[in-house]
Amino acid sequence: MTSEKLRLKVLEVVQETGDAHSIVFEKPEGVSYRPGQFLTLRLPHEDSWVARCYSLSSAPDVDPHLKVTVKRVVDGRGSNWVCDNVLAGHEIDVLAPSGTFTPKSLDTDYLLLAGGSGITPVMSIIRTSLARGSNKMLLVYANRDEQSVIFHKELRALVAEHPERLVVLHWLETVQGLPSLKPLQEIVRPWGHSEAFICGPAPFMDCAADALKGLGMSRDRIHIERFTSLAGDPWTEVVAELSSGGPTTDLVVTLDGETHELDWPQDQKLLDFLLEKGLDAPYSCREGACSACGVKLLEGEVDMEVNSVLEQDDLDEGWRLACQSRPSTDAVKVSYDD
Ligand SMILES: Cc1cc2nc3c(=O)[nH]c(=O)nc-3n(C[C@H](O)[C@H](O)[C@H](O)COP(=O)(O)OP(=O)(O)OC[C@H]3O[C@@H](n4cnc5c(N)ncnc54)[C@H](O)[C@@H]3O)c2cc1C
Ligand code: FES
């Protein structure tokens, strides 16, 4: 759940398309994850390192190994290094699986909207659902052209195996142009009852989210994963912030089904405080960029120092980043379980 540091052995590298490679890692005993979660990889860059998150495209309980799928970004430091250099037998430092882009139930119908490399967490959700759940799913998968469709064959095989549960519609820019609101709305209209997961380039995600909101789907049924690069290095930086005393806030926090009442120093960030208290609060980047530490604010208010990932809709719904939040009221109630 937290950012445990692991060294993973590469078992295989698979070229998925001209610019996307999957890296298959040996799964150490005791490492578990939920579909839709990601690993953070430590990758060499010049004389230093960059930390990059990559969603697991493998399915927990189904695949014996861990797999991430990396698509090259023009002039990108981490993605090109992975695609150019990683070979079977290499070892890579990672932070344990993390993230909140994961389904709560595998029996709820899902509308999955993916663009390009945004298919990776979605693939894990599809394969886990087909193996363990009873839901129906529509995947709308947008790509530049047929050659850039990652997991093309695998998706076709899954549809052939589960025709009554999985429908896949490809949207190719070379054929249909860029995805746009009205046509997308017509495609997804019959799925208004479902829960939506959106992942891909920013314009695609904005269009998909607008299409769903326009159909009246409530924001709490729309889950969005934004692919950004981390600026810091979670391996080297001392990030924990201690309190220097002073006023406290009455904190009520629910985590893993247990509720705790604590005096939270107002000069300390929520995540630092909970970890200091020995609670297993989730996190990954600790720089406001990945949302692994997302927590629902139920009462009171907090100030976030950095927020590179939550949108106004998320904030309106009460989502906050624990790694960036200090209290701004005398009483705060939050939940990790909502
Ligand atoms: C939760 C999560 C899951 C993710 N999952 C995946 C996944 O499954 N697959 C995947 O492929 N990606 C995924 N990503 C995205 C991934 O983490 C990286 O952001 C992506 O690979 C680009 O990293 P990069 O180092 O190659 O590019 P960067 O070096 O970060 O560059 C990004 C862009 O910035 C420009 N740039 C480079 N250097 C500079 C500079 N010094 N100043 C200004 N601009 C610069 C580059 O030209 C490029 O256009 C995920 C991200 C998150 C947060
Ligand atoms: S741990 Fe990444 S945003 Fe807080």
Tab-separated table of C-alpha atoms and ligand atoms in Angstrom:
chain	number	residue	atom	x	y	z
A	1	MET	CA	0.000	0.000	0.000
A	2	THR	CA	2.786	2.423	0.845
A	3	SER	CA	5.892	3.178	-1.175
A	4	GLU	CA	7.924	0.123	-0.225
A	5	LYS	CA	11.155	0.025	-2.258
A	6	LEU	CA	11.702	-3.100	-4.339
A	7	ARG	CA	14.315	-4.282	-6.842
A	8	LEU	CA	12.609	-6.209	-9.640
A	9	LYS	CA	14.191	-8.581	-12.129
A	10	VAL	CA	13.192	-8.168	-15.776
A	11	LEU	CA	12.067	-11.516	-17.206
A	12	GLU	CA	11.077	-10.393	-20.677
A	13	VAL	CA	10.719	-7.338	-22.900
A	14	VAL	CA	7.900	-7.399	-25.472
A	15	GLN	CA	7.734	-4.934	-28.359
A	16	GLU	CA	3.982	-4.213	-28.503
A	17	THR	CA	4.029	-1.585	-31.288
A	18	GLY	CA	6.648	0.539	-33.030
A	19	ASP	CA	6.888	2.794	-29.988
A	20	ALA	CA	5.600	0.788	-27.013
A	21	HIS	CA	7.411	-1.899	-25.036
A	22	SER	CA	6.100	-4.075	-22.218
A	23	ILE	CA	8.497	-4.959	-19.419
A	24	VAL	CA	7.650	-8.171	-17.586
A	25	PHE	CA	9.041	-8.355	-14.062
A	26	GLU	CA	9.347	-11.288	-11.704
A	27	LYS	CA	6.764	-10.741	-8.949
A	28	PRO	CA	8.366	-10.967	-5.508
A	29	GLU	CA	6.471	-12.970	-2.924
A	30	GLY	CA	4.127	-10.831	-0.835
A	31	VAL	CA	3.722	-8.089	-3.436
A	32	SER	CA	0.063	-7.538	-4.243
A	33	TYR	CA	-1.814	-4.920	-6.256
A	34	ARG	CA	-5.225	-3.958	-7.500
A	35	PRO	CA	-6.163	-3.630	-11.190
A	36	GLY	CA	-5.441	-0.080	-12.373
A	37	GLN	CA	-2.522	0.542	-9.988
A	38	PHE	CA	0.982	1.570	-11.068
A	39	LEU	CA	4.659	1.019	-10.250
A	40	THR	CA	7.131	3.893	-9.947
A	41	LEU	CA	10.415	3.062	-11.738
A	42	ARG	CA	13.786	4.632	-10.984
A	43	LEU	CA	15.480	5.219	-14.335
A	44	PRO	CA	18.981	6.550	-15.046
A	45	HIS	CA	19.225	9.901	-16.782
A	46	GLU	CA	22.599	11.524	-17.515
A	47	ASP	CA	24.461	11.470	-14.170
A	48	SER	CA	21.287	11.202	-12.161
A	49	TRP	CA	17.880	9.532	-12.052
A	50	VAL	CA	14.277	10.211	-12.959
A	51	ALA	CA	11.280	8.564	-11.286
A	52	ARG	CA	8.431	7.599	-13.606
A	53	CYS	CA	5.071	5.946	-12.874
A	54	TYR	CA	3.914	3.128	-15.182
A	55	SER	CA	0.535	1.449	-14.820
A	56	LEU	CA	0.468	-2.306	-14.490
A	57	SER	CA	-1.086	-3.883	-17.579
A	58	SER	CA	-0.916	-7.307	-15.931
A	59	ALA	CA	-3.875	-8.584	-13.919
A	60	PRO	CA	-3.485	-9.528	-10.260
A	61	ASP	CA	-4.490	-13.111	-9.389
A	62	VAL	CA	-4.412	-13.930	-13.129
A	63	ASP	CA	-0.826	-13.218	-14.245
A	64	PRO	CA	2.073	-14.713	-12.317
A	65	HIS	CA	4.291	-11.716	-13.181
A	66	LEU	CA	4.117	-7.921	-13.092
A	67	LYS	CA	3.948	-6.134	-16.438
A	68	VAL	CA	4.166	-2.455	-17.320
A	69	THR	CA	3.797	-1.036	-20.821
A	70	VAL	CA	5.797	2.054	-21.750
A	71	LYS	CA	5.140	4.217	-24.795
A	72	ARG	CA	7.857	6.531	-26.081
A	73	VAL	CA	7.275	10.256	-25.589
A	74	VAL	CA	9.143	12.497	-28.053
A	75	ASP	CA	12.368	13.624	-26.304
A	76	GLY	CA	11.138	12.007	-23.081
A	77	ARG	CA	13.905	11.032	-20.690
A	78	GLY	CA	12.440	7.973	-18.983
A	79	SER	CA	10.254	6.352	-21.657
A	80	ASN	CA	12.977	6.341	-24.321
A	81	TRP	CA	15.537	4.999	-21.890
A	82	VAL	CA	13.210	2.099	-21.057
A	83	CYS	CA	12.419	1.328	-24.712
A	84	ASP	CA	16.100	1.594	-25.784
A	85	ASN	CA	17.871	-0.120	-22.910
A	86	VAL	CA	15.871	-2.541	-20.797
A	87	LEU	CA	16.632	-6.210	-21.455
A	88	ALA	CA	15.752	-9.510	-19.786
A	89	GLY	CA	18.015	-10.065	-16.786
A	90	HIS	CA	18.269	-6.373	-15.848
A	91	GLU	CA	17.191	-5.250	-12.390
A	92	ILE	CA	15.211	-2.058	-11.837
A	93	ASP	CA	14.386	-0.254	-8.608
A	94	VAL	CA	10.679	0.420	-8.192
A	95	LEU	CA	8.228	1.622	-5.585
A	96	ALA	CA	5.560	-0.938	-4.723
A	97	PRO	CA	2.189	-0.793	-6.527
A	98	SER	CA	0.066	2.197	-5.652
A	99	GLY	CA	-2.800	4.309	-6.959
A	100	THR	CA	-6.526	4.890	-6.686
A	101	PHE	CA	-7.639	4.296	-10.316
A	102	THR	CA	-9.061	0.935	-9.355
A	103	PRO	CA	-12.574	-0.527	-9.457
A	104	LYS	CA	-14.377	-1.164	-6.179
A	105	SER	CA	-16.535	-4.008	-7.533
A	106	LEU	CA	-16.022	-6.361	-10.474
A	107	ASP	CA	-19.766	-6.855	-10.816
A	108	THR	CA	-20.553	-3.260	-11.862
A	109	ASP	CA	-20.735	-2.541	-15.611
A	110	TYR	CA	-17.797	-0.468	-16.868
A	111	LEU	CA	-17.433	2.066	-19.601
A	112	LEU	CA	-13.722	2.211	-20.383
A	113	LEU	CA	-12.352	5.101	-22.430
A	114	ALA	CA	-8.665	4.802	-23.312
A	115	GLY	CA	-6.322	6.688	-25.612
A	116	GLY	CA	-2.838	5.439	-26.624
A	117	SER	CA	-0.826	4.215	-23.628
A	118	GLY	CA	-3.891	4.913	-21.447
A	119	ILE	CA	-4.904	1.344	-22.285
A	120	THR	CA	-2.444	-0.070	-19.700
A	121	PRO	CA	-4.463	0.289	-16.453
A	122	VAL	CA	-7.651	-0.388	-18.432
A	123	MET	CA	-6.239	-3.699	-19.705
A	124	SER	CA	-5.639	-4.785	-16.122
A	125	ILE	CA	-9.210	-3.822	-15.186
A	126	ILE	CA	-10.667	-5.704	-18.190
A	127	ARG	CA	-8.696	-8.896	-17.641
A	128	THR	CA	-9.331	-8.945	-13.895
A	129	SER	CA	-13.056	-8.325	-14.421
A	130	LEU	CA	-13.331	-11.098	-17.023
A	131	ALA	CA	-11.531	-13.546	-14.759
A	132	ARG	CA	-13.095	-12.640	-11.431
A	133	GLY	CA	-16.285	-10.645	-12.003
A	134	SER	CA	-19.616	-10.846	-13.781
A	135	ASN	CA	-19.898	-7.333	-15.277
A	136	LYS	CA	-20.261	-6.122	-18.859
A	137	MET	CA	-17.786	-3.677	-20.370
A	138	LEU	CA	-17.536	-1.340	-23.336
A	139	LEU	CA	-14.023	-0.215	-24.255
A	140	VAL	CA	-13.664	2.761	-26.600
A	141	TYR	CA	-9.981	2.833	-27.551
A	142	ALA	CA	-8.606	5.828	-29.452
A	143	ASN	CA	-5.342	5.707	-31.398
A	144	ARG	CA	-3.606	7.498	-34.227
A	145	ASP	CA	-3.767	4.508	-36.616
A	146	GLU	CA	-4.027	0.739	-36.611
A	147	GLN	CA	-0.268	0.254	-36.141
A	148	SER	CA	-0.296	2.203	-32.894
A	149	VAL	CA	-2.985	0.073	-31.198
A	150	ILE	CA	-1.364	-1.583	-28.175
A	151	PHE	CA	-2.715	-5.071	-27.245
A	152	HIS	CA	-4.602	-5.300	-30.564
A	153	LYS	CA	-4.473	-9.110	-30.762
A	154	GLU	CA	-5.032	-9.634	-27.062
A	155	LEU	CA	-8.173	-7.470	-27.123
A	156	ARG	CA	-9.520	-9.331	-30.133
A	157	ALA	CA	-8.970	-12.649	-28.356
A	158	LEU	CA	-10.715	-11.403	-25.190
A	159	VAL	CA	-13.761	-10.269	-27.186
A	160	ALA	CA	-13.889	-13.635	-28.985
A	161	GLU	CA	-13.725	-15.426	-25.640
A	162	HIS	CA	-16.294	-13.212	-23.857
A	163	PRO	CA	-18.574	-11.779	-26.581
A	164	GLU	CA	-21.449	-11.310	-24.139
A	165	ARG	CA	-19.336	-9.362	-21.634
A	166	LEU	CA	-16.818	-7.263	-23.586
A	167	VAL	CA	-17.332	-4.927	-26.541
A	168	VAL	CA	-14.326	-3.089	-28.007
A	169	LEU	CA	-14.757	-0.124	-30.345
A	170	HIS	CA	-11.606	1.266	-31.944
A	171	TRP	CA	-11.470	4.955	-32.790
A	172	LEU	CA	-8.693	5.638	-35.294
A	173	GLU	CA	-7.658	9.215	-35.914
A	174	THR	CA	-6.668	8.358	-39.501
A	175	VAL	CA	-10.209	7.064	-40.159
A	176	GLN	CA	-12.575	9.000	-37.878
A	177	GLY	CA	-10.492	12.092	-37.048
A	178	LEU	CA	-9.870	13.167	-33.466
A	179	PRO	CA	-12.487	11.992	-30.934
A	180	SER	CA	-15.180	14.640	-30.566
A	181	LEU	CA	-18.011	15.205	-28.131
A	182	LYS	CA	-21.214	14.403	-30.022
A	183	PRO	CA	-20.135	11.175	-31.784
A	184	LEU	CA	-18.556	9.937	-28.548
A	185	GLN	CA	-21.775	10.701	-26.670
A	186	GLU	CA	-23.809	8.659	-29.158
A	187	ILE	CA	-21.495	5.676	-28.647
A	188	VAL	CA	-21.544	5.754	-24.850
A	189	ARG	CA	-25.198	6.793	-24.346
A	190	PRO	CA	-26.470	3.228	-23.631
A	191	TRP	CA	-23.794	2.921	-20.904
A	192	GLY	CA	-25.044	5.817	-18.790
A	193	HIS	CA	-25.807	3.407	-15.922
A	194	SER	CA	-22.205	2.186	-15.670
A	195	GLU	CA	-19.057	3.372	-13.935
A	196	ALA	CA	-16.490	5.056	-16.194
A	197	PHE	CA	-12.689	4.828	-16.252
A	198	ILE	CA	-10.852	7.307	-18.494
A	199	CYS	CA	-7.131	7.322	-19.267
A	200	GLY	CA	-5.192	8.829	-22.176
A	201	PRO	CA	-3.843	12.109	-23.545
A	202	ALA	CA	-5.296	15.207	-21.848
A	203	PRO	CA	-7.504	16.405	-24.775
A	204	PHE	CA	-8.991	12.907	-25.127
A	205	MET	CA	-9.740	12.687	-21.406
A	206	ASP	CA	-11.322	16.142	-21.359
A	207	CYS	CA	-13.528	15.235	-24.338
A	208	ALA	CA	-14.503	11.885	-22.768
A	209	ALA	CA	-15.299	13.427	-19.374
A	210	ASP	CA	-17.356	16.212	-21.003
A	211	ALA	CA	-19.277	13.618	-23.047
A	212	LEU	CA	-20.190	11.669	-19.913
A	213	LYS	CA	-21.067	14.723	-17.838
A	214	GLY	CA	-23.217	15.948	-20.745
A	215	LEU	CA	-25.172	12.692	-20.531
A	216	GLY	CA	-25.776	13.345	-16.844
A	217	MET	CA	-23.318	10.816	-15.422
A	218	SER	CA	-22.433	11.951	-11.905
A	219	ARG	CA	-18.797	12.867	-11.309
A	220	ASP	CA	-18.363	10.235	-8.593
A	221	ARG	CA	-18.893	7.538	-11.255
A	222	ILE	CA	-16.179	8.972	-13.538
A	223	HIS	CA	-12.623	7.925	-12.671
A	224	ILE	CA	-9.725	9.650	-14.415
A	225	GLU	CA	-6.007	8.759	-14.442
A	226	ARG	CA	-3.632	11.504	-15.586
A	227	PHE	CA	-0.208	10.490	-16.920
A	228	THR	CA	2.333	13.052	-15.706
A	229	SER	CA	6.072	12.850	-15.037
A	230	LEU	CA	7.389	13.172	-11.501
A	231	ALA	CA	9.842	15.998	-10.834
A	232	GLY	CA	11.493	14.607	-7.689
A	233	ASP	CA	13.280	11.385	-6.785
A	234	PRO	CA	11.376	9.505	-4.053
A	235	TRP	CA	14.492	7.364	-3.429
A	236	THR	CA	16.849	10.111	-2.328
A	237	GLU	CA	14.827	12.959	-0.955
A	238	VAL	CA	14.011	13.208	2.725
A	239	VAL	CA	10.434	14.313	2.446
A	240	ALA	CA	8.915	13.714	5.873
A	241	GLU	CA	8.082	16.964	7.623
A	242	LEU	CA	8.068	17.073	11.418
A	243	SER	CA	5.930	19.382	13.515
A	244	SER	CA	7.633	22.118	15.501
A	245	GLY	CA	4.750	22.197	18.010
A	246	GLY	CA	1.992	24.780	18.143
A	247	PRO	CA	-1.762	24.519	17.557
A	248	THR	CA	-3.406	21.261	16.566
A	249	THR	CA	-6.582	20.236	14.744
A	250	ASP	CA	-8.995	17.510	15.920
A	251	LEU	CA	-8.598	14.878	13.219
A	252	VAL	CA	-10.926	11.953	12.612
A	253	VAL	CA	-9.496	9.624	9.964
A	254	THR	CA	-10.923	6.362	8.613
A	255	LEU	CA	-8.385	4.023	7.052
A	256	ASP	CA	-8.750	0.316	6.237
A	257	GLY	CA	-12.069	0.116	8.102
A	258	GLU	CA	-10.739	1.649	11.335
A	259	THR	CA	-11.450	5.145	12.649
A	260	HIS	CA	-8.797	7.076	14.594
A	261	GLU	CA	-9.132	10.330	16.550
A	262	LEU	CA	-5.866	12.271	16.662
A	263	ASP	CA	-4.447	15.727	17.445
A	264	TRP	CA	-2.976	16.853	14.114
A	265	PRO	CA	-0.292	19.590	14.330
A	266	GLN	CA	-1.372	22.389	12.008
A	267	ASP	CA	2.149	22.806	10.586
A	268	GLN	CA	2.427	19.183	9.456
A	269	LYS	CA	1.160	17.579	6.270
A	270	LEU	CA	-1.464	14.878	6.736
A	271	LEU	CA	0.546	12.048	5.179
A	272	ASP	CA	3.685	12.848	7.209
A	273	PHE	CA	1.579	12.958	10.374
A	274	LEU	CA	-0.219	9.661	9.736
A	275	LEU	CA	3.014	7.851	8.857
A	276	GLU	CA	4.634	9.247	12.018
A	277	LYS	CA	1.682	7.804	13.965
A	278	GLY	CA	2.363	4.390	12.432
A	279	LEU	CA	-0.704	4.324	10.159
A	280	ASP	CA	-0.337	2.636	6.766
A	281	ALA	CA	-1.577	5.566	4.668
A	282	PRO	CA	-1.050	5.142	0.897
A	283	TYR	CA	1.355	7.293	-1.111
A	284	SER	CA	3.875	7.234	-3.919
A	285	CYS	CA	5.409	10.464	-5.283
A	286	ARG	CA	4.877	12.752	-2.260
A	287	GLU	CA	4.970	15.748	-4.612
A	288	GLY	CA	1.302	16.199	-5.494
A	289	ALA	CA	1.614	14.586	-8.932
A	290	CYS	CA	0.190	11.057	-8.810
A	291	SER	CA	-2.911	11.032	-6.529
A	292	ALA	CA	-1.886	7.773	-4.820
A	293	CYS	CA	-2.437	9.555	-1.479
A	294	GLY	CA	-5.984	10.721	-2.393
A	295	VAL	CA	-8.280	11.083	0.618
A	296	LYS	CA	-11.912	12.219	0.895
A	297	LEU	CA	-12.538	15.287	3.027
A	298	LEU	CA	-15.804	14.834	4.934
A	299	GLU	CA	-15.680	17.796	7.326
A	300	GLY	CA	-13.487	20.880	7.784
A	301	GLU	CA	-10.899	22.101	5.260
A	302	VAL	CA	-7.236	21.703	4.373
A	303	ASP	CA	-4.752	23.755	2.331
A	304	MET	CA	-2.799	21.905	-0.342
A	305	GLU	CA	0.713	23.161	-1.065
A	306	VAL	CA	0.923	21.560	-4.543
A	307	ASN	CA	-1.797	19.966	-6.647
A	308	SER	CA	-0.770	18.868	-10.142
A	309	VAL	CA	-3.374	16.178	-10.500
A	310	LEU	CA	-6.801	16.872	-8.978
A	311	GLU	CA	-9.312	18.874	-10.997
A	312	GLN	CA	-11.969	21.274	-9.749
A	313	ASP	CA	-14.588	18.507	-10.023
A	314	ASP	CA	-12.443	16.253	-7.819
A	315	LEU	CA	-11.973	19.050	-5.286
A	316	ASP	CA	-15.702	19.803	-5.282
A	317	GLU	CA	-16.319	16.157	-4.497
A	318	GLY	CA	-13.995	16.378	-1.519
A	319	TRP	CA	-10.818	14.734	-2.875
A	320	ARG	CA	-7.565	16.048	-1.376
A	321	LEU	CA	-3.914	14.964	-1.595
A	322	ALA	CA	-2.777	13.878	1.868
A	323	CYS	CA	0.894	14.395	0.951
A	324	GLN	CA	0.210	18.118	0.388
A	325	SER	CA	-2.526	18.921	2.935
A	326	ARG	CA	-2.222	20.927	6.148
A	327	PRO	CA	-5.349	21.661	8.202
A	328	SER	CA	-6.976	25.073	7.931
A	329	THR	CA	-9.856	24.424	10.355
A	330	ASP	CA	-9.875	23.295	13.998
A	331	ALA	CA	-11.644	20.030	13.158
A	332	VAL	CA	-11.140	17.831	10.091
A	333	LYS	CA	-12.732	14.508	9.198
A	334	VAL	CA	-11.283	12.454	6.319
A	335	SER	CA	-11.718	8.960	4.942
A	336	TYR	CA	-9.517	6.752	2.794
A	337	ASP	CA	-12.298	4.196	2.494
A	338	ASP	CA	-14.996	6.255	0.673
B	1	LIG	C1	-0.132	7.180	-12.451
B	1	LIG	C2	0.617	7.227	-13.764
B	1	LIG	C3	0.621	6.119	-14.591
B	1	LIG	C4	1.289	6.157	-15.809
B	1	LIG	N1	1.270	5.044	-16.613
B	1	LIG	C5	1.894	5.057	-17.811
B	1	LIG	C6	1.857	3.894	-18.653
B	1	LIG	O1	1.271	2.867	-18.320
B	1	LIG	N2	2.509	3.955	-19.847
B	1	LIG	C7	3.181	5.080	-20.255
B	1	LIG	O2	3.779	5.051	-21.341
B	1	LIG	N3	3.209	6.197	-19.466
B	1	LIG	C8	2.610	6.194	-18.253
B	1	LIG	N4	2.670	7.306	-17.441
B	1	LIG	C9	3.443	8.481	-17.882
B	1	LIG	C10	4.923	8.301	-17.491
B	1	LIG	O3	5.058	8.286	-16.085
B	1	LIG	C11	5.815	9.427	-18.034
B	1	LIG	O4	5.224	10.666	-17.715
B	1	LIG	C12	6.005	9.309	-19.532
B	1	LIG	O5	6.604	8.061	-19.857
B	1	LIG	C13	6.914	10.448	-20.052
B	1	LIG	O6	8.102	10.413	-19.335
B	1	LIG	P1	9.493	10.747	-20.026
B	1	LIG	O7	10.531	10.743	-18.962
B	1	LIG	O8	9.732	9.890	-21.204
B	1	LIG	O9	9.258	12.195	-20.550
B	1	LIG	P2	9.772	13.548	-19.854
B	1	LIG	O10	11.239	13.600	-19.843
B	1	LIG	O11	9.066	13.716	-18.566
B	1	LIG	O12	9.249	14.564	-20.916
B	1	LIG	C14	7.871	14.791	-21.109
B	1	LIG	C15	7.730	15.907	-22.115
B	1	LIG	O13	8.387	17.043	-21.646
B	1	LIG	C16	9.419	17.445	-22.553
B	1	LIG	N5	10.656	17.689	-21.767
B	1	LIG	C17	11.662	16.833	-21.552
B	1	LIG	N6	12.603	17.414	-20.791
B	1	LIG	C18	12.178	18.628	-20.501
B	1	LIG	C19	12.685	19.686	-19.746
B	1	LIG	N7	13.869	19.610	-19.133
B	1	LIG	N8	11.963	20.810	-19.657
B	1	LIG	C20	10.771	20.908	-20.282
B	1	LIG	N9	10.231	19.911	-21.010
B	1	LIG	C21	10.916	18.812	-21.125
B	1	LIG	C22	9.636	16.290	-23.506
B	1	LIG	O14	9.935	16.753	-24.795
B	1	LIG	C23	8.335	15.587	-23.480
B	1	LIG	O15	7.480	16.104	-24.448
B	1	LIG	C24	2.002	7.316	-16.211
B	1	LIG	C25	2.015	8.423	-15.350
B	1	LIG	C26	1.335	8.393	-14.162
B	1	LIG	C27	1.367	9.589	-13.227
B	2	FES	S1	1.701	10.732	-3.106
B	2	FES	FE1	1.560	11.365	-5.205
B	2	FES	S2	0.156	13.027	-5.057
B	2	FES	FE2	0.477	12.494	-2.993
